[in-house]
Amino acid sequence: MKVDTTVINDKGTREALGKQVLLSVEDMDITYGKGAAAIRGISFTISPGEVLAIVGESGSGKTSIIRALLGCISGDGQIAKGTITFDGTDITALTNEEWRRYRGRSISMIFQDSGNALDQIMRIGKQMVEHISRLTGKDKEAAEEEARTLLARVALPSDVLHRYPFELSGGQRQRLGIAMAMTVTPKLLLADEPTSALDTTTQAQIVEELLRLAKDKGTAIIIVTHNMGVAVHMADKIMVMKEGRVVDYDRKNVIVTEPKSEYTKTLLAVVPSLYGKRYI
Ligand SMILES: Nc1ncnc2c1ncn2[C@@H]1O[C@H](COP(=O)(O)OP(=O)(O)OP(=O)(O)O)[C@@H](O)[C@H]1O
């Protein structure tokens, strides 16, 4: 089995990587129904502790790629071509049972509306304790302690444990979903517009928490965002998508200083006015 052990260096050429590549996607096409491939020729790699941002306008294919990595492309979508190698295994060939083992443990996901996936009429404490016990094997007391720690990490008070999801605001529910996704330290965390529903202060806090996860625990993070400012702030590598194709993919500093496509230049042009020079 071939695992890509190269990265794109600052000069835009591939070079051998000292550390192991965690995920390697090679020449992947995704089709929906019988039509031509909606997503074409996707190739990228990510190493432990690295943050990759996938940026692009609505419909450019970001969510399809994330879903392919989770084995759950929506509708009649499928991987028509290419390979996805995760931790040395070709995950395009997994059985449903094997997928279940991967999801939540090795690969975690934060959706745009993570909080809405919760049972709205079951107390949050009960849901968290069950979730933590199932993934970690901890007893009720230890799981409750862990639940408090996770809530603190996303700036939610521990009295949330006694409440129901429907009693929280949308932003609080999203933070709760993010806390649950952090229950185990996944090797790979996929985050699809994780902060778009949150106010600016909470967004910054969640971004810092995600970056800490990458730095301290070596979790590789793929963040999907339409916001180039967030990508430039967070990511080590940036992949820019347009109409189902990659138009730029490189280390952040290369994307910022020498973008290849006009589209990337357009996205970058609005960043300083929105976020100030400190992100560049
Ligand atoms: N279930 C589906 N059936 C048919 N086509 C689909 C389906 N899901 C996505 N597509 C098509 O695939 C392409 C990429 O969509 P995708 O949702 O991956 O884009 P996106 O960049 O994540 O968009 P957004 O930012 O709006 O979430 C689009 O042309 C879309 O119409």
Coordinates of C-alpha atoms and ligand atoms in Angstrom, one line a residue:
M1 CA 0.0 0.0 0.0
K2 CA 1.4 3.4 -1.0
V3 CA 1.3 6.1 1.6
D4 CA 2.2 9.6 0.4
T5 CA 5.1 10.8 2.5
T6 CA 5.7 14.1 0.7
V7 CA 4.4 17.6 1.3
I8 CA 4.5 20.7 -0.7
N9 CA 7.4 22.8 0.5
D10 CA 7.6 26.6 0.5
K11 CA 8.7 26.7 -3.1
G12 CA 5.6 24.8 -4.2
T13 CA 7.4 21.5 -5.0
R14 CA 6.9 18.2 -3.3
E15 CA 9.5 17.1 -0.8
A16 CA 9.9 14.1 1.5
L17 CA 8.4 14.5 4.9
G18 CA 10.2 13.4 8.0
K19 CA 7.1 12.6 10.0
Q20 CA 4.4 10.2 8.9
V21 CA 1.5 11.3 6.7
L22 CA -1.8 10.5 8.5
L23 CA -4.2 11.0 5.6
S24 CA -3.5 11.0 1.9
V25 CA -6.1 11.6 -0.7
E26 CA -5.0 10.8 -4.3
D27 CA -6.7 11.9 -7.5
M28 CA -10.3 11.5 -6.0
D29 CA -13.4 12.1 -8.1
I30 CA -16.9 12.2 -6.6
T31 CA -20.0 11.7 -8.8
Y32 CA -23.6 12.2 -7.9
G33 CA -26.0 10.0 -9.9
K34 CA -25.0 9.3 -13.5
G35 CA -23.7 12.7 -14.4
A36 CA -20.1 13.8 -14.8
A37 CA -17.9 14.0 -11.7
A38 CA -19.0 16.9 -9.6
I39 CA -15.6 16.9 -7.7
R40 CA -12.5 16.1 -9.8
G41 CA -8.9 15.2 -9.2
I42 CA -8.6 15.9 -5.5
S43 CA -5.2 15.2 -4.0
F44 CA -3.9 16.3 -0.6
T45 CA -2.0 15.1 2.5
I46 CA -2.2 15.9 6.2
S47 CA 0.2 14.9 8.9
P48 CA -0.4 14.6 12.7
G49 CA -0.9 18.0 14.3
E50 CA -1.3 19.8 11.0
V51 CA -4.2 22.1 10.2
L52 CA -5.5 22.1 6.6
A53 CA -8.2 24.6 5.6
I54 CA -10.4 23.9 2.6
V55 CA -11.8 27.2 1.3
G56 CA -14.2 27.9 -1.5
E57 CA -17.6 29.3 -2.4
S58 CA -20.9 27.5 -1.9
G59 CA -21.2 24.4 -4.1
S60 CA -17.4 24.2 -4.8
G61 CA -17.3 20.7 -3.2
K62 CA -15.9 21.2 0.3
T63 CA -18.6 19.3 2.1
S64 CA -18.5 16.4 -0.4
I65 CA -14.8 15.9 0.3
I66 CA -15.3 15.9 4.1
R67 CA -18.2 13.4 3.7
A68 CA -16.1 11.2 1.5
L69 CA -13.5 11.0 4.4
L70 CA -16.3 9.9 6.7
G71 CA -17.7 7.3 4.3
C72 CA -21.1 9.1 4.1
I73 CA -21.4 11.0 0.8
S74 CA -25.0 12.2 0.7
G75 CA -27.7 10.9 -1.7
D76 CA -26.5 8.8 -4.6
G77 CA -23.0 10.3 -4.4
Q78 CA -19.9 8.0 -4.6
I79 CA -16.2 8.0 -5.0
A80 CA -15.7 7.2 -8.6
K81 CA -12.0 7.3 -8.7
G82 CA -8.9 7.7 -6.5
T83 CA -7.8 6.5 -3.0
I84 CA -8.1 7.7 0.6
T85 CA -5.4 6.3 2.8
F86 CA -5.9 6.9 6.5
D87 CA -3.2 5.7 9.0
G88 CA -2.0 3.2 6.4
T89 CA -5.4 1.8 5.5
D90 CA -7.4 2.4 2.3
I91 CA -10.6 3.6 3.9
T92 CA -12.6 3.6 0.6
A93 CA -12.7 -0.2 1.0
L94 CA -14.1 -0.3 4.6
T95 CA -17.2 -2.3 5.6
N96 CA -20.0 -0.4 7.4
E97 CA -18.9 -2.0 10.7
E98 CA -15.3 -0.8 10.2
W99 CA -16.6 2.7 9.4
R100 CA -18.5 2.7 12.6
R101 CA -15.3 2.0 14.5
Y102 CA -13.4 4.8 12.7
R103 CA -16.1 7.4 13.2
G104 CA -16.0 9.1 16.6
R105 CA -12.7 7.5 17.7
S106 CA -10.0 7.9 15.0
I107 CA -12.0 10.5 13.0
S108 CA -14.3 13.0 14.7
M109 CA -16.6 15.4 13.0
I110 CA -18.0 18.8 13.9
F111 CA -20.9 19.7 11.7
Q112 CA -22.2 23.2 10.9
D113 CA -25.1 22.4 13.2
S114 CA -23.5 19.8 15.6
G115 CA -25.7 20.8 18.5
N116 CA -28.8 20.0 16.6
A117 CA -27.7 16.3 16.3
L118 CA -28.4 16.0 20.1
D119 CA -31.6 14.6 21.5
Q120 CA -33.4 17.8 22.3
I121 CA -35.5 16.4 25.1
M122 CA -33.0 14.4 27.0
R123 CA -31.0 16.1 29.8
I124 CA -27.5 17.2 28.5
G125 CA -25.8 15.6 31.4
K126 CA -27.3 12.2 30.7
Q127 CA -26.4 12.4 27.0
M128 CA -22.8 13.5 27.7
V129 CA -22.2 10.8 30.3
E130 CA -23.6 8.1 28.0
H131 CA -21.5 9.4 25.1
I132 CA -18.3 9.6 27.1
S133 CA -18.8 6.2 28.7
R134 CA -19.5 4.6 25.4
L135 CA -16.3 6.0 23.8
T136 CA -13.9 5.8 26.8
G137 CA -15.3 3.1 29.0
K138 CA -15.3 5.5 32.0
D139 CA -17.8 4.9 34.9
K140 CA -20.6 7.4 35.5
E141 CA -18.7 9.5 38.1
A142 CA -15.5 9.8 35.9
A143 CA -17.6 10.5 32.8
E144 CA -19.4 13.3 34.7
E145 CA -16.1 14.8 35.7
E146 CA -15.0 14.6 32.1
A147 CA -18.2 16.2 30.9
R148 CA -17.5 19.2 33.2
T149 CA -13.9 19.5 31.8
L150 CA -15.2 19.4 28.2
L151 CA -17.9 22.0 28.9
A152 CA -15.2 24.3 30.4
R153 CA -13.1 24.0 27.3
V154 CA -15.9 25.5 25.2
A155 CA -16.8 28.1 27.8
L156 CA -20.1 26.5 28.9
P157 CA -21.0 26.5 32.7
S158 CA -21.4 23.0 34.3
D159 CA -25.0 23.7 35.2
V160 CA -25.7 23.1 31.5
L161 CA -25.6 19.4 32.5
H162 CA -29.0 19.7 34.2
R163 CA -30.6 21.4 31.2
Y164 CA -32.1 20.2 27.9
P165 CA -30.5 21.1 24.5
F166 CA -33.7 23.0 23.4
E167 CA -33.1 25.4 26.4
L168 CA -29.8 26.5 25.0
S169 CA -29.2 29.1 22.3
G170 CA -28.0 28.0 18.8
G171 CA -24.5 29.0 19.6
Q172 CA -24.4 27.3 22.9
R173 CA -25.8 24.1 21.3
Q174 CA -23.0 24.3 18.7
R175 CA -20.4 24.6 21.5
L176 CA -21.9 21.6 23.2
G177 CA -21.6 19.6 19.9
I178 CA -17.9 20.7 19.7
A179 CA -17.3 19.6 23.3
M180 CA -18.8 16.2 22.5
A181 CA -16.6 15.8 19.4
M182 CA -13.6 16.4 21.7
T183 CA -14.5 13.5 24.0
V184 CA -11.8 11.3 22.7
T185 CA -8.6 12.7 21.2
P186 CA -9.2 11.8 17.5
K187 CA -6.3 11.4 15.1
L188 CA -8.2 13.5 12.6
L189 CA -10.9 16.1 13.4
L190 CA -13.1 17.3 10.5
A191 CA -14.8 20.6 11.1
D192 CA -17.3 21.9 8.6
E193 CA -17.9 25.7 9.1
P194 CA -17.7 25.0 12.9
T195 CA -17.9 28.6 14.0
S196 CA -20.2 30.2 11.4
A197 CA -23.2 30.3 13.8
L198 CA -21.2 31.8 16.7
D199 CA -20.5 35.3 17.8
T200 CA -17.0 36.7 17.2
T201 CA -15.7 36.1 20.7
T202 CA -16.9 32.6 20.9
Q203 CA -15.6 31.9 17.4
A204 CA -12.1 33.0 18.4
Q205 CA -12.3 30.9 21.6
I206 CA -13.3 27.8 19.6
V207 CA -10.6 28.4 17.0
E208 CA -8.0 28.7 19.8
E209 CA -9.3 25.4 21.4
L210 CA -9.1 23.6 18.1
L211 CA -5.5 24.9 17.5
R212 CA -4.5 23.7 21.0
L213 CA -5.9 20.3 20.2
A214 CA -3.6 20.2 17.1
K215 CA -0.6 21.5 19.0
D216 CA -0.9 19.6 22.3
K217 CA -2.5 16.3 21.2
G218 CA -1.2 16.0 17.7
T219 CA -4.7 15.9 16.2
A220 CA -4.7 16.7 12.5
I221 CA -7.6 19.1 11.7
I222 CA -9.3 19.7 8.4
I223 CA -11.5 22.8 8.6
V224 CA -13.9 23.7 5.9
T225 CA -14.7 27.4 5.7
H226 CA -15.8 30.0 3.1
N227 CA -13.8 32.6 5.1
M228 CA -10.2 33.1 3.9
G229 CA -9.4 35.1 7.0
V230 CA -10.2 32.1 9.3
A231 CA -8.1 29.9 7.0
V232 CA -5.1 32.2 7.0
H233 CA -5.3 32.5 10.8
M234 CA -5.6 28.8 11.6
A235 CA -4.1 26.7 8.9
D236 CA -0.7 25.3 8.1
K237 CA -1.9 24.4 4.6
I238 CA -4.7 25.8 2.5
M239 CA -6.6 24.2 -0.4
V240 CA -8.8 26.5 -2.4
M241 CA -11.8 24.9 -4.3
K242 CA -13.8 26.3 -7.2
E243 CA -16.5 24.4 -9.1
G244 CA -15.4 21.0 -7.9
R245 CA -11.7 21.5 -8.6
V246 CA -8.6 22.5 -6.6
V247 CA -7.3 25.8 -7.9
D248 CA -4.6 26.3 -5.2
Y249 CA -3.1 24.0 -2.6
D250 CA 0.0 24.8 -0.7
R251 CA 1.6 25.9 2.6
K252 CA -0.2 29.0 4.0
N253 CA 2.7 31.4 3.4
V254 CA 2.9 30.3 -0.2
I255 CA -0.8 30.8 -0.8
V256 CA -0.7 34.2 0.8
T257 CA 2.4 35.5 -1.0
E258 CA 2.2 33.6 -4.3
P259 CA -1.3 32.5 -5.0
K260 CA -1.6 30.7 -8.4
S261 CA -5.2 31.3 -9.2
E262 CA -7.1 34.6 -9.8
Y263 CA -9.8 33.2 -7.6
T264 CA -7.5 32.8 -4.6
K265 CA -6.2 36.4 -5.1
T266 CA -9.8 37.6 -5.0
L267 CA -10.4 35.8 -1.7
L268 CA -7.2 37.1 -0.2
A269 CA -7.9 40.7 -1.3
V270 CA -10.8 41.0 1.1
V271 CA -8.9 39.5 4.1
P272 CA -7.0 42.6 5.3
S273 CA -10.0 44.8 5.2
L274 CA -12.0 42.3 7.2
Y275 CA -9.4 41.1 9.7
G276 CA -6.5 43.5 9.7
K277 CA -2.9 42.7 8.7
R278 CA -2.2 40.6 11.8
Y279 CA -3.5 37.4 10.1
I280 CA -1.2 37.7 7.1
Ligands
LIG1 N1 -26.8 14.8 -2.6 C1 -26.4 15.4 -3.7 N2 -26.9 15.1 -4.9 C2 -26.5 15.7 -6.1 N3 -25.6 16.6 -6.1 C3 -25.0 17.0 -5.0 C4 -25.4 16.4 -3.7 N4 -24.6 17.0 -2.7 C5 -23.8 17.9 -3.4 N5 -24.0 17.9 -4.7 C6 -23.3 18.7 -5.7 O1 -21.9 18.6 -5.5 C7 -21.3 19.9 -5.7 C8 -20.5 20.3 -4.4 O2 -21.4 20.4 -3.3 P1 -20.9 20.6 -1.8 O3 -22.1 20.5 -0.9 O4 -19.8 19.6 -1.6 O5 -20.3 22.0 -1.9 P2 -19.8 23.0 -0.7 O6 -18.6 23.7 -1.2 O7 -19.6 22.2 0.6 O8 -21.0 24.0 -0.6 P3 -21.6 24.8 0.8 O9 -20.5 25.8 1.2 O10 -22.8 25.5 0.2 O11 -21.8 23.8 1.8 C9 -22.4 20.9 -6.0 O12 -22.5 21.0 -7.4 C10 -23.7 20.2 -5.5 O13 -24.8 20.5 -6.3

